[in-house]
Amino acid sequence: MDNLDLMKHISILSPTKIVLLVIDGLGGLPSPKTGKTELETANTPNLDRLANKGTCGLIDPVSPGITPGSTPAHLALFGCDPVRFNIGRGVVEAMGIDFDLKPGDIAARGNFCTVDEAGLVTDRRAGRIPTEKCAELCRLLDGLVIEGVKLLVCPVKEHRFITVFRGEGLAPEVSDSDPQQVGVVPRMVVAQHAKARKTANIAKEFISQAKTILVKHHPANMVLLRGFSRRPNLPTMPEVYKLKPAAIASYPMYRGLARLVGMQVLETGTSIKQEFATLKQNYNDYDFFFVHIKETDSAGEDGDFDRKVRIIEEIDKALPTLTSLDPDVIVVTGDHSTPALLRGHSWHPVPILLYSQWCRPDRVEGFSELACISGGLGRLPATQVMPLAMANALKLTKFGA
Amino acid sequence: MDNLDLMKHISILSPTKIVLLVIDGLGGLPSPKTGKTELETANTPNLDRLANKGTCGLIDPVSPGITPGSTPAHLALFGCDPVRFNIGRGVVEAMGIDFDLKPGDIAARGNFCTVDEAGLVTDRRAGRIPTEKCAELCRLLDGLVIEGVKLLVCPVKEHRFITVFRGEGLAPEVSDSDPQQVGVVPRMVVAQHAKARKTANIAKEFISQAKTILVKHHPANMVLLRGFSRRPNLPTMPEVYKLKPAAIASYPMYRGLARLVGMQVLETGTSIKQEFATLKQNYNDYDFFFVHIKETDSAGEDGDFDRKVRIIEEIDKALPTLTSLDPDVIVVTGDHSTPALLRGHSWHPVPILLYSQWCRPDRVEGFSELACISGGLGRLPATQVMPLAMANALKLTKFGA
């Protein structure tokens, strides 16, 4: 019996409500000037008050030392083992553009790239062509039918696109054509399982036709495909936790992930204020809310320490909209750390605060990486967040007699 | 190799002694009036001295967020994975009345219940009939022989009883008849495996005969059975840890559990003082003692904060009887938390203190939930308690070269 089986076994319906506020890339590293992280620098009286009343700790999205992508990091927060439930790159990319993947579809991530006369890849990103150019080229490739299978080609951003194979007899077990280096020819797509032979043949034929169609479109004169995958059959939150969950996220990718675990995705705006307003408007209709704020991660990725600080302060200012709803359980955390100093996701554990009437308070008085070290939750895997939230909402019965 | 295999592999005989003092339901929640938990409120100079000399931490009986029953919580303390070694309800109930279950016996938990003329369950507990009435009705059902199998029926408390199937060709894989709700007919007992067909048939016949026998005994005019199970084959402490272990517990259920893991159960009285006296009397004859004190949990379940405080103080007063024996390792902890505020078991981690000549001290100066957060043991699963106790008793050799 794994974690999710256990949850399924002991979760019960109850009228209590949980709000999980995910501040993307929340964890940081101290500025060499001040010795304080982004969160420690930000003036956050509301988060501090909540940390003071609640209990704090640090979570590891996957395990200590592992820097996660957004997908595994979120799956862990939703209680799914992020190593066991790995979602293919093609599917992630499709979710990122709100593409409505059907259960049988195979999605692959594509790059427009440059090849020379000998067919060697000289630029895996075709000089990062503008997104409009990408869209124009996608229109040339979109809608091909090969062996009765329709190929849908949609632009993502710059050189990135997706190819979706829709039809009968497909399987995702095929190798990448992207060689992940320049100076070599693209790899041959190979079926890694007998049942994927048809898919591999179609992929080869698509690549061959694409080469012909793109021949005069230098630098985008070839395509590379990778991450062939099918929408995974994830355990859903209604099924595992008996929740009626809703997601409030302004980025498509997080809406896609939320949908995969059975959340209702709510219409919302792009600002923090609008997201919190959406929470307020829909508060009566659901018992679990995943509220996702992306901008902290983007600032961290840009290496913009001060902007990350400002966004955290903006969240703190908006927080009373959330707390005044008086949810039974409030969890504030991140999916992973994105220290501005590292300009990217990192492996550092992520601060978490959990507030409920039934949490056992600790000595933490403010919400920060440093304070969370001595929090009552200790250091725990992110997959434990949902069990703790459920317990604090009195939505779990006793295990065993 | 799991935890127990590893222990079996590296445990060695040695003359050192370990005392594991389990204060049932030890962990609590702060009183809103004082901000202090039961343990923090209690005046416990002896426990505080031990915590000061030793090392402290917090344990999770199953995993964060999971509220355990007494059975899984104790199995974890004895080193057994409480999810893997789940003990059926029938067996737990039989242990609770000190019933001597034979290896082949199948035990089921029974409820006397009320059904109406249509056979619909109107009260799953038959109005909680007095225990004497239950005993009287059990005598009417006890001793039936069906298909050569003897059915033993013993009262537990109020509407609760056990039915033990004793004979050849039995198997526990049969479904419950208890529908766990009113307004419906009892469920049909169904074999979940071919080998359990005979058991299912006997159960159905027993229920049918019971219905006839009880027809005039409204409100207890029917029975519901659930949790068909057989005594599990648990790894025993002598076999895994090479210990000669003894149990001192005044409640039958804990004696039953101790027996299942191969402990010798010592005769003792019902008071804390008597239990400690039993420890002293038998100290020379064993090298591991499980001392179980139930009253803290009962006080917690009753929501009686002050009584729980008083019992903890009583334990503290008796503690010198234990410490003066100078065991090589003393572990004081609980099986789970039972905050008086929640009037029941809870998911909150449990304070633990471990004292030995070889423990590495921390900065904890008193025994409390708050202090244990920053203890040297950190936060760890309860299954790690035995390895730590064994190590501190120098009863484990090096693993690997």
CSV table of C-alpha atoms in Angstrom, one decimal, chain B residues 1 20-21 47 66 177 212 258 322 341 354:
chain,number,residue,atom,x,y,z
B,1,MET,CA,16.8,-5.9,2.6
B,20,LEU,CA,11.2,1.3,26.4
B,21,LEU,CA,8.6,3.3,28.4
B,47,LEU,CA,11.8,13.4,32.8
B,66,ILE,CA,-1.6,9.9,9.6
B,177,SER,CA,-21.3,-8.4,6.8
B,212,THR,CA,-33.0,-17.0,14.6
B,258,ALA,CA,3.7,-7.8,22.9
B,322,LEU,CA,13.2,2.9,36.7
B,341,LEU,CA,-8.4,19.1,22.9
B,354,LEU,CA,16.6,8.6,24.5
